[in-house]
């Protein structure tokens, strides 16, 4: 023991610290203890991973650009999707099937007189309508159908799956058998069949209501999605709930007297939100896919409302003379589906707890 | 195992029954019978016709009669052409089956090859190229691909003739049907191949001095095939639904094209028959791929 440094003498068996055994921290060691990165939340960490994924970010940019385009373009371009092009207030019948960036005879005459006419970026169609606006509105329709259909799937699947998973026992078995059967139905064929029938049955019923404007086929598409496509989501939610249900914090909540609804809403659903969210995001492109498929075989939105599928279908008529009419909607469908898929994959890689390292 | 097989087959039968029921009652919900067109026949003729097609009986009896007829292979008569639907199906199904089988074969062979190459040259250039193109192809709907191929190779470059029944050229329709399943199989094969290549028995085979080709062909690919089997059911479904549009794009007189034109003609008995026929095909495909999957891989539990 070194008493010369002024330390009190250590008693035998006492717990007093022997300060001489300690040494001062060097600056280097101090630097190690500095917190380099603030602690992150689950969401922030996921976003960081997502930002590092160039494909996902690229798709996000593409999607944002498309959305900006379909929001802004109708305010700038002076044409509408369902009206013939007019020159000096008169319908211009010469503006039929124009190639991109060309003008009709009447328009050319007006330009020569010094008038300014907005170019037809994608040309015009066989009814003298500006094709750019038709593609823009088609994209609007397709995207909103995709979003709404996914929301319907989300809501029904979430309710059904959480009830089934939480209730367990006989209720679960019966509910899941129903899901099994719907799951084994060939969905596209059933969609076609139901669309055929609903569009005939609903046409009379909807006469004069606000739904008529939306188009019978559109309504039947949503109904079909609500009837058939929710099963995948229901299975997913049920599986998630079954794993989370047995955690201690659920038991604790039960012991404190919370009801089933509160436990599902407050404790279980927030914990499986990321997986459900990703699966909803991946549902959007598949819904767009189905919508364009149905429109393509003539069961889609009501004319004159365009959708990307029905535009592609209409373009088949003059395919060899006006190939651009097919190319624009086709590229748009591919672009949307591709970027939705890539973004969905990126979201899954970033947020799915099972894939986290 | 037997238990699993029996329940699985029972589920398939129930599914088929439900499909028929939905189709029948849905078609019955359409207002106006088949004889309610503008050229309405006189009441007496109509009564005879309704008796002839059992339309005067209650719906339940009609349903049972319809079931009986289907079991005897009788789907009724097409409203458009007046011909028995069973004949129409048997005539046109040949082309569709040939088209579908070729597409499936192309998808499987090329999918397996590309998938294996991607797994073996992991993160190399060919792997990246393959993954890039498969991601692209999965996102292209078959009808878009079909119309684009038709536009570029038939109409612009004139490399392939336009379809005619005397001079059928299957290349473009098969490509447009096979691309998306091929891309999917490529991805599946790649991931399962990567799994398998890390296994001990591969190392054993390599250390025994087996050549790389045989290690892949005999040991790796065989086991990597198992997950691919599960995809066969969905693939058949995809090819069938794809063939509906692809056949009408290329104006092939197969069953798919007939189905789409019957929708546009509102030929209800034809829609009904084709839906049931194709749906049963899909259910069968899924059933077979499920059963084979369980047979091939003994590690899968049977509960």
XYZ file of C-alpha atoms in Angstrom:
660
model
C 0.000 0.000 0.000
C 1.253 3.415 -0.943
C 0.226 5.867 1.762
C 2.418 8.654 0.565
C -0.166 9.767 -2.096
C -2.665 10.588 0.639
C -4.933 7.625 0.272
C -6.396 6.450 3.524
C -5.043 3.123 4.616
C -7.110 0.217 3.498
C -8.460 -1.828 6.281
C -8.281 -5.552 6.020
C -11.509 -7.021 4.603
C -13.036 -3.602 3.982
C -14.745 -2.855 0.679
C -12.909 0.420 0.303
C -11.562 0.882 -3.223
C -7.879 0.816 -3.731
C -7.495 3.869 -5.956
C -3.911 3.138 -6.780
C -5.008 0.226 -8.850
C -6.897 2.548 -11.207
C -5.293 4.531 -13.973
C -6.455 7.513 -15.928
C -8.161 7.084 -19.261
C -6.139 8.104 -22.243
C -7.682 10.470 -24.796
C -7.855 7.676 -27.314
C -9.925 5.590 -24.975
C -12.170 8.526 -24.206
C -12.801 8.964 -27.896
C -14.064 5.406 -28.098
C -16.801 6.074 -25.611
C -18.223 8.988 -27.579
C -21.541 8.022 -29.142
C -20.853 8.150 -32.844
C -24.398 7.497 -34.062
C -27.578 8.341 -32.295
C -29.762 5.360 -31.536
C -32.269 4.653 -34.280
C -35.867 3.536 -34.302
C -37.128 0.627 -36.372
C -38.571 3.024 -38.916
C -35.442 5.155 -39.235
C -33.248 2.102 -39.630
C -35.516 0.741 -42.334
C -35.513 4.045 -44.169
C -31.718 4.131 -44.005
C -31.553 0.673 -45.562
C -34.092 1.665 -48.181
C -32.062 4.742 -49.118
C -29.026 2.545 -49.690
C -30.934 0.418 -52.220
C -30.465 2.146 -55.583
C -33.094 0.066 -57.396
C -35.788 0.827 -54.837
C -34.903 4.507 -54.716
C -34.880 4.679 -58.515
C -38.339 3.105 -58.630
C -39.541 5.519 -55.968
C -38.329 8.429 -58.090
C -40.041 6.981 -61.181
C -43.310 6.503 -59.294
C -43.180 10.013 -57.840
C -42.510 11.412 -61.311
C -45.472 9.485 -62.745
C -47.736 10.712 -59.951
C -46.558 14.298 -60.433
C -47.172 13.925 -64.163
C -50.729 12.683 -63.786
C -51.520 15.386 -61.240
C -49.939 18.315 -63.061
C -50.417 17.449 -66.746
C -54.227 17.953 -66.828
C -53.701 21.484 -65.468
C -51.194 22.397 -68.174
C -52.351 20.568 -71.292
C -55.466 22.279 -72.676
C -57.088 19.092 -74.011
C -59.510 16.724 -72.319
C -59.496 12.954 -72.518
C -63.011 12.567 -73.921
C -63.490 15.590 -76.198
C -62.482 16.114 -79.796
C -59.782 18.644 -80.400
C -61.204 22.044 -81.310
C -59.700 24.802 -83.413
C -61.330 28.237 -83.020
C -64.174 26.648 -81.121
C -64.958 24.255 -83.969
C -64.420 20.540 -83.853
C -61.366 19.623 -85.854
C -62.162 16.504 -87.843
C -58.809 16.561 -89.603
C -56.984 15.770 -86.359
C -57.482 12.044 -86.776
C -54.697 9.594 -85.917
C -51.954 12.199 -85.820
C -48.415 11.051 -85.135
C -46.701 12.469 -82.037
C -45.820 16.168 -82.253
C -47.615 16.786 -85.527
C -50.500 19.165 -86.242
C -53.658 18.707 -88.259
C -54.451 20.791 -91.352
C -56.745 23.144 -89.467
C -54.253 23.528 -86.665
C -51.458 24.182 -89.131
C -53.567 26.915 -90.692
C -54.176 28.424 -87.262
C -50.459 28.289 -86.475
C -49.678 30.040 -89.751
C -52.059 32.773 -88.689
C -49.906 33.220 -85.618
C -51.929 31.284 -83.062
C -50.204 29.152 -80.500
C -51.349 25.535 -80.308
C -50.229 23.083 -77.688
C -48.400 20.146 -79.332
C -49.952 16.677 -79.285
C -47.168 14.966 -77.388
C -48.411 11.441 -78.123
C -50.439 12.372 -81.214
C -54.199 11.794 -81.416
C -56.489 8.774 -81.656
C -59.094 7.745 -84.222
C -61.756 9.968 -82.606
C -59.534 13.060 -82.784
C -58.785 13.071 -79.066
C -55.402 14.044 -77.679
C -53.670 10.739 -76.955
C -51.326 12.132 -74.311
C -54.303 13.103 -72.152
C -55.865 9.700 -72.698
C -52.705 7.968 -71.533
C -52.475 10.335 -68.547
C -56.092 9.648 -67.543
C -55.580 5.943 -68.211
C -52.667 5.985 -65.806
C -54.786 7.839 -63.267
C -57.529 5.250 -63.548
C -55.160 2.281 -63.400
C -53.212 3.633 -60.435
C -56.296 4.517 -58.431
C -57.883 1.137 -59.164
C -54.662 -0.488 -57.945
C -54.605 1.565 -54.751
C -58.296 1.150 -53.908
C -58.303 -2.548 -54.641
C -55.282 -3.012 -52.368
C -57.007 -1.020 -49.639
C -60.098 -3.218 -49.910
C -57.913 -6.304 -49.713
C -56.075 -4.831 -46.728
C -59.208 -3.996 -44.740
C -61.034 -7.278 -45.328
C -57.932 -9.421 -44.925
C -56.917 -7.599 -41.763
C -60.321 -7.975 -40.107
C -60.819 -11.598 -41.143
C -57.268 -12.690 -40.385
C -57.079 -11.050 -36.987
C -60.426 -12.454 -35.854
C -59.495 -15.922 -37.044
C -56.005 -15.860 -35.596
C -57.011 -14.360 -32.267
C -60.098 -16.484 -31.709
C -58.327 -19.751 -32.464
C -59.964 -23.132 -31.926
C -63.052 -24.113 -33.907
C -63.708 -20.595 -35.190
C -60.212 -20.505 -36.631
C -60.560 -23.914 -38.291
C -63.856 -23.031 -39.959
C -62.692 -19.579 -41.051
C -59.491 -20.998 -42.475
C -61.326 -23.747 -44.381
C -63.334 -21.027 -46.106
C -60.090 -19.265 -46.935
C -58.596 -22.513 -48.274
C -61.497 -23.004 -50.628
C -61.511 -19.436 -51.924
C -57.748 -19.661 -52.265
C -57.993 -22.755 -54.436
C -60.458 -21.127 -56.840
C -58.740 -20.074 -60.063
C -58.909 -16.347 -59.417
C -58.561 -14.869 -62.879
C -61.285 -17.080 -64.340
C -63.598 -16.272 -61.439
C -62.818 -12.571 -61.866
C -63.743 -12.755 -65.535
C -66.931 -14.673 -64.777
C -68.015 -12.371 -61.956
C -67.190 -9.277 -64.008
C -69.327 -10.560 -66.873
C -72.235 -11.171 -64.549
C -71.914 -8.155 -62.280
C -71.654 -5.799 -65.213
C -74.950 -7.094 -66.617
C -76.709 -7.304 -63.269
C -75.500 -3.982 -61.931
C -76.137 -1.914 -65.048
C -79.841 -1.661 -64.253
C -79.434 -1.339 -60.495
C -76.963 1.524 -60.716
C -78.988 3.566 -63.172
C -79.062 7.153 -61.891
C -76.819 6.734 -58.849
C -73.391 8.268 -58.379
C -71.861 4.864 -59.031
C -73.010 4.999 -62.614
C -70.406 7.613 -63.369
C -67.677 5.339 -62.062
C -68.707 2.640 -64.486
C -70.267 -0.713 -63.767
C -67.152 -2.653 -64.652
C -65.105 -0.634 -62.210
C -67.540 -1.364 -59.369
C -67.637 -5.027 -60.247
C -63.845 -5.074 -60.278
C -63.783 -3.743 -56.718
C -66.460 -6.199 -55.621
C -64.498 -9.040 -57.151
C -61.338 -7.949 -55.375
C -63.289 -7.720 -52.146
C -64.660 -11.210 -52.702
C -61.607 -13.111 -53.867
C -58.270 -11.430 -53.357
C -58.326 -10.852 -49.615
C -57.542 -14.468 -48.739
C -53.780 -14.101 -49.119
C -53.800 -11.134 -46.776
C -56.054 -12.949 -44.301
C -53.627 -15.876 -44.168
C -50.673 -13.579 -43.652
C -52.349 -11.626 -40.853
C -53.488 -14.818 -39.141
C -49.964 -16.256 -39.235
C -48.526 -13.065 -37.773
C -51.104 -12.973 -35.015
C -50.554 -16.601 -34.088
C -46.853 -15.931 -33.501
C -47.351 -12.687 -31.604
C -50.322 -13.853 -29.540
C -48.165 -16.061 -27.308
C -45.760 -13.307 -26.276
C -45.503 -12.321 -22.621
C -46.697 -8.786 -23.145
C -49.999 -10.073 -24.489
C -50.349 -12.232 -21.388
C -49.527 -9.171 -19.269
C -52.173 -7.132 -21.064
C -54.691 -9.905 -20.493
C -53.770 -10.095 -16.823
C -54.385 -6.376 -16.548
C -57.872 -6.947 -17.881
C -57.704 -5.659 -21.470
C -60.377 -6.871 -23.841
C -59.712 -8.756 -27.076
C -60.271 -5.738 -29.310
C -57.824 -3.654 -27.306
C -55.185 -6.381 -27.345
C -55.519 -6.866 -31.101
C -55.475 -3.163 -31.884
C -52.898 -1.980 -29.360
C -50.530 -4.871 -28.936
C -50.727 -7.288 -31.833
C -51.396 -5.269 -34.981
C -48.672 -2.643 -34.422
C -46.165 -5.467 -34.209
C -47.067 -7.020 -37.537
C -47.717 -3.744 -39.334
C -44.488 -3.775 -41.338
C -45.146 -7.184 -42.905
C -48.754 -6.255 -43.691
C -47.733 -2.919 -45.124
C -45.193 -4.515 -47.456
C -47.661 -7.088 -48.660
C -50.181 -4.327 -49.386
C -47.538 -2.465 -51.361
C -46.914 -5.600 -53.415
C -50.667 -5.976 -53.954
C -50.824 -2.694 -55.884
C -48.959 -3.878 -58.998
C -50.896 -7.137 -59.074
C -54.175 -5.203 -58.908
C -53.023 -2.950 -61.750
C -52.071 -6.092 -63.625
C -55.544 -7.590 -63.158
C -57.301 -4.360 -64.072
C -55.349 -3.927 -67.296
C -55.884 -7.600 -68.125
C -59.653 -7.263 -67.699
C -59.725 -3.992 -69.640
C -57.750 -5.683 -72.368
C -60.339 -8.410 -72.872
C -63.095 -5.806 -72.817
C -64.304 -6.020 -69.215
C -62.610 -2.919 -67.893
C -63.645 0.679 -67.350
C -66.548 2.246 -69.204
C -65.800 4.190 -72.408
C -64.941 7.033 -72.880
C -63.008 6.663 -69.623
C -59.628 5.219 -70.608
C -57.452 2.795 -68.689
C -54.046 1.582 -69.730
C -55.383 -1.880 -70.570
C -58.287 -0.631 -72.671
C -55.986 1.807 -74.504
C -53.658 -1.070 -75.375
C -56.665 -3.092 -76.485
C -58.000 -0.277 -78.665
C -54.557 0.166 -80.204
C -54.680 -3.362 -81.629
C -57.083 -2.142 -84.303
C -54.595 -0.116 -86.303
C -51.488 -1.805 -85.030
C -49.456 -1.715 -88.228
C -50.335 1.895 -89.099
C -50.215 3.494 -85.662
C -47.836 1.418 -83.531
C -47.165 4.315 -81.116
C -50.705 3.975 -79.798
C -49.771 0.601 -78.371
C -46.275 1.557 -77.264
C -47.246 4.425 -74.938
C -49.771 2.621 -72.725
C -47.731 -0.589 -72.848
C -44.580 1.159 -71.649
C -46.608 2.925 -68.955
C -48.022 -0.361 -67.608
C -44.586 -1.970 -67.572
C -43.013 1.076 -65.922
C -45.613 1.213 -63.151
C -45.657 -2.514 -62.462
C -41.861 -2.777 -62.573
C -41.237 0.135 -60.223
C -43.991 -0.978 -57.828
C -42.453 -4.447 -57.722
C -38.914 -3.170 -57.197
C -40.043 -0.714 -54.527
C -42.034 -3.453 -52.808
C -38.993 -5.743 -52.830
C -36.871 -2.936 -51.446
C -39.414 -2.238 -48.683
C -39.449 -5.914 -47.784
C -35.661 -6.077 -47.610
C -35.599 -2.964 -45.448
C -38.535 -3.558 -43.111
C -39.267 -7.276 -42.895
C -37.998 -8.366 -39.465
C -37.345 -11.887 -40.748
C -34.879 -10.631 -43.329
C -33.095 -8.237 -40.964
C -29.524 -9.010 -40.077
C -49.334 -39.665 -46.109
C -52.455 -41.411 -47.375
C -54.472 -39.110 -45.139
C -52.910 -36.068 -46.758
C -53.590 -37.411 -50.241
C -57.221 -38.156 -49.459
C -57.901 -34.746 -47.881
C -56.125 -32.986 -50.706
C -58.140 -34.833 -53.361
C -61.361 -34.209 -51.435
C -60.557 -30.498 -51.260
C -60.019 -30.489 -55.025
C -63.385 -32.168 -55.604
C -65.112 -29.685 -53.299
C -63.403 -26.841 -55.149
C -64.573 -28.123 -58.519
C -68.124 -28.478 -57.173
C -68.031 -24.930 -55.809
C -66.733 -23.593 -59.116
C -69.584 -25.278 -60.985
C -72.113 -23.994 -58.457
C -70.833 -20.423 -58.570
C -70.737 -20.471 -62.357
C -74.229 -21.899 -62.685
C -75.989 -19.643 -60.214
C -74.067 -16.581 -61.317
C -75.144 -17.158 -64.894
C -78.701 -17.652 -63.682
C -78.605 -14.271 -61.973
C -78.340 -12.533 -65.329
C -81.721 -11.003 -66.094
C -83.489 -12.310 -69.178
C -83.070 -15.806 -70.520
C -81.165 -16.775 -73.634
C -84.333 -16.316 -75.704
C -84.996 -12.761 -74.558
C -83.219 -11.128 -77.473
C -84.702 -8.541 -79.861
C -85.650 -11.211 -82.346
C -87.908 -12.721 -79.694
C -89.673 -15.851 -80.913
C -93.390 -16.263 -80.422
C -94.664 -17.424 -77.042
C -95.380 -20.933 -78.294
C -91.907 -21.366 -79.812
C -90.398 -19.928 -76.666
C -92.303 -22.402 -74.492
C -91.096 -25.304 -76.626
C -87.532 -24.022 -76.516
C -87.691 -23.540 -72.766
C -88.958 -27.047 -72.331
C -86.276 -28.340 -74.641
C -83.545 -26.656 -72.552
C -85.309 -27.304 -69.213
C -85.669 -23.563 -68.597
C -89.252 -23.998 -67.367
C -88.153 -26.046 -64.354
C -87.144 -24.562 -60.972
C -83.516 -23.445 -60.623
C -82.608 -26.297 -58.267
C -83.793 -28.927 -60.743
C -82.010 -27.127 -63.557
C -78.820 -27.201 -61.537
C -79.044 -30.936 -60.893
C -79.790 -31.542 -64.563
C -76.822 -29.375 -65.533
C -74.543 -31.344 -63.178
C -75.795 -34.595 -64.689
C -75.174 -33.349 -68.205
C -71.652 -32.197 -67.347
C -70.850 -35.621 -65.913
C -71.970 -37.052 -69.245
C -69.699 -34.586 -71.026
C -72.567 -32.474 -72.298
C -72.142 -28.724 -71.857
C -75.157 -27.669 -73.910
C -75.274 -25.628 -77.073
C -73.482 -22.420 -78.010
C -75.926 -19.540 -78.449
C -73.814 -17.919 -81.121
C -73.177 -20.834 -83.437
C -75.754 -23.334 -82.278
C -73.153 -26.080 -82.150
C -72.693 -28.390 -79.148
C -70.101 -26.835 -76.850
C -68.395 -30.142 -76.163
C -67.510 -30.378 -79.856
C -66.265 -26.794 -79.901
C -64.064 -27.453 -76.870
C -62.657 -30.703 -78.208
C -61.871 -29.055 -81.548
C -60.197 -25.961 -80.199
C -58.524 -27.402 -77.113
C -55.889 -29.229 -79.192
C -54.251 -26.009 -80.371
C -54.404 -24.446 -76.906
C -52.960 -27.549 -75.284
C -50.105 -27.668 -77.776
C -49.417 -23.970 -77.235
C -49.598 -24.278 -73.460
C -47.401 -27.370 -73.270
C -44.758 -25.798 -75.494
C -44.808 -22.645 -73.382
C -44.492 -24.691 -70.190
C -41.612 -26.693 -71.638
C -39.765 -23.568 -72.776
C -40.346 -21.917 -69.395
C -39.076 -24.931 -67.454
C -36.040 -25.764 -69.618
C -34.781 -22.199 -69.977
C -35.764 -21.265 -66.448
C -33.745 -24.149 -64.995
C -30.761 -23.409 -67.234
C -30.666 -19.692 -66.530
C -31.332 -20.245 -62.838
C -28.444 -22.697 -62.555
C -26.116 -20.384 -64.475
C -27.100 -17.488 -62.230
C -26.451 -19.552 -59.102
C -23.092 -20.850 -60.327
C -21.788 -17.475 -61.470
C -23.070 -15.795 -58.363
C -22.649 -11.993 -58.492
C -20.817 -12.342 -61.781
C -21.835 -10.527 -64.915
C -24.059 -13.304 -66.283
C -25.827 -13.585 -62.919
C -26.543 -9.864 -62.882
C -27.728 -9.873 -66.470
C -30.046 -12.809 -65.826
C -31.491 -11.269 -62.676
C -31.950 -7.928 -64.438
C -33.860 -9.489 -67.317
C -35.988 -11.731 -65.131
C -37.016 -8.755 -62.978
C -37.943 -6.944 -66.161
C -39.869 -9.889 -67.638
C -41.900 -10.594 -64.497
C -43.307 -7.076 -64.756
C -44.460 -7.323 -68.364
C -48.043 -8.610 -68.672
C -48.384 -11.349 -71.274
C -50.846 -9.355 -73.358
C -48.435 -6.430 -73.583
C -45.594 -8.739 -74.556
C -47.801 -10.507 -77.107
C -48.944 -7.301 -78.813
C -45.419 -5.854 -78.814
C -43.960 -9.049 -80.302
C -46.716 -9.119 -82.904
C -46.003 -5.490 -83.755
C -42.232 -5.791 -84.001
C -41.626 -9.248 -85.449
C -44.787 -9.882 -87.470
C -45.770 -6.482 -88.760
C -42.595 -4.404 -88.831
C -39.724 -6.842 -89.401
C -41.899 -9.576 -90.954
C -39.662 -12.298 -89.518
C -42.659 -14.470 -88.647
C -45.869 -14.925 -90.600
C -49.180 -13.813 -89.132
C -51.053 -16.801 -87.681
C -53.241 -18.804 -90.006
C -54.693 -22.227 -89.349
C -53.018 -23.660 -92.473
C -49.627 -22.219 -91.597
C -49.433 -22.083 -87.812
C -46.293 -20.531 -86.392
C -46.044 -21.076 -82.668
C -42.838 -19.125 -81.982
C -44.211 -15.736 -80.960
C -47.250 -16.983 -78.979
C -45.064 -19.437 -77.095
C -42.508 -16.734 -76.290
C -45.161 -14.344 -75.016
C -46.674 -17.041 -72.816
C -43.408 -18.509 -71.557
C -41.430 -15.410 -70.593
C -43.024 -14.554 -67.263
C -43.082 -18.155 -65.890
C -39.536 -18.608 -67.173
C -38.379 -15.563 -65.255
C -40.105 -16.866 -62.132
C -38.582 -20.337 -62.465
C -35.157 -18.762 -62.989
C -35.436 -16.900 -59.704
C -36.738 -19.965 -57.875
C -34.005 -22.201 -59.265
C -31.331 -19.693 -58.404
C -32.311 -19.403 -54.763
C -32.871 -23.128 -54.233
C -29.648 -23.953 -56.102
C -27.696 -21.607 -53.838
C -29.233 -23.412 -50.871
C -28.294 -26.822 -52.213
C -24.741 -25.883 -53.232
C -23.932 -25.146 -49.596
C -24.919 -28.651 -48.477
C -22.472 -31.269 -47.236
C -23.245 -33.854 -49.894
C -22.140 -31.457 -52.618
C -18.798 -31.037 -50.868
C -18.571 -34.835 -50.566
C -19.253 -35.285 -54.254
C -16.691 -32.656 -55.206
C -14.059 -34.177 -52.928
C -14.718 -37.604 -54.421
C -13.551 -36.107 -57.677
C -16.885 -35.998 -59.508
C -16.652 -33.565 -62.410
C -18.412 -30.231 -61.997
C -20.980 -31.031 -64.652
C -22.127 -34.205 -62.928
C -22.138 -32.586 -59.501
C -24.543 -30.004 -60.852
C -26.646 -32.272 -63.041
C -26.934 -35.217 -60.679
C -26.637 -33.871 -57.164
C -27.448 -30.193 -57.150
C -30.111 -29.737 -59.809
C -32.166 -32.697 -58.679
C -32.593 -31.294 -55.213
C -32.942 -27.761 -56.440
C -35.900 -28.929 -58.513
C -38.136 -29.546 -55.503
C -39.275 -25.947 -54.900
C -39.798 -25.559 -58.636
C -42.399 -28.366 -58.544
C -44.623 -26.245 -56.322
C -44.623 -23.576 -58.996
C -46.056 -25.906 -61.652
C -49.649 -25.373 -60.467
C -49.478 -21.564 -60.544
C -47.623 -21.761 -63.853
C -50.409 -23.756 -65.483
C -52.899 -21.206 -64.163
C -50.783 -18.368 -65.529
C -50.416 -19.994 -68.932
C -54.148 -20.690 -69.174
C -55.155 -17.132 -68.261
C -52.364 -15.773 -70.438
C -53.474 -17.904 -73.354
C -56.868 -16.187 -73.287
C -55.341 -12.885 -74.364
C -52.373 -14.234 -76.279
C -54.651 -16.346 -78.453
C -56.933 -13.427 -79.201
C -53.963 -11.150 -79.946
C -52.513 -13.625 -82.439
C -56.036 -14.619 -83.618
C -55.366 -18.266 -82.832
C -58.563 -20.293 -82.933
C -57.831 -22.043 -79.641
C -60.009 -22.359 -76.574
C -58.669 -19.143 -75.026
C -59.551 -17.070 -78.038
C -63.004 -18.711 -78.147
C -63.509 -17.838 -74.480
C -62.716 -14.161 -74.996
C -64.928 -13.910 -78.067
C -67.760 -15.656 -76.197
C -67.444 -12.968 -73.495
C -67.747 -10.247 -76.106
C -70.670 -12.071 -77.766
C -72.358 -12.700 -74.389
C -72.637 -16.366 -75.308
C -73.467 -17.469 -71.751
C -73.501 -21.268 -72.090
C -70.115 -21.060 -73.799
C -68.681 -18.779 -71.076
C -69.996 -21.168 -68.445
C -68.604 -24.285 -70.096
C -65.174 -22.832 -70.788
C -64.887 -21.376 -67.291
C -65.689 -24.743 -65.753
C -63.407 -26.612 -68.130
C -60.401 -24.333 -67.619
C -61.002 -24.052 -63.879
C -61.013 -27.827 -63.525
C -57.750 -27.950 -65.477
C -56.176 -25.453 -63.093
C -57.412 -27.256 -59.997
C -56.053 -30.522 -61.392
C -52.657 -28.957 -62.116
C -52.406 -27.570 -58.588
C -53.494 -30.910 -57.126
C -50.915 -32.862 -59.113
C -48.080 -30.474 -58.317
C -48.973 -30.600 -54.610
C -49.081 -34.398 -54.574
C -45.848 -34.777 -56.544
C -44.175 -32.288 -54.239
C -45.031 -34.403 -51.198
C -43.963 -37.587 -52.967
C -40.617 -36.248 -54.125
C -39.443 -34.749 -50.882
C -39.765 -37.194 -47.975
C -38.655 -34.515 -45.522
C -41.952 -32.681 -45.812
C -44.265 -33.608 -42.991
C -47.698 -34.987 -43.683
C -49.964 -33.391 -41.163
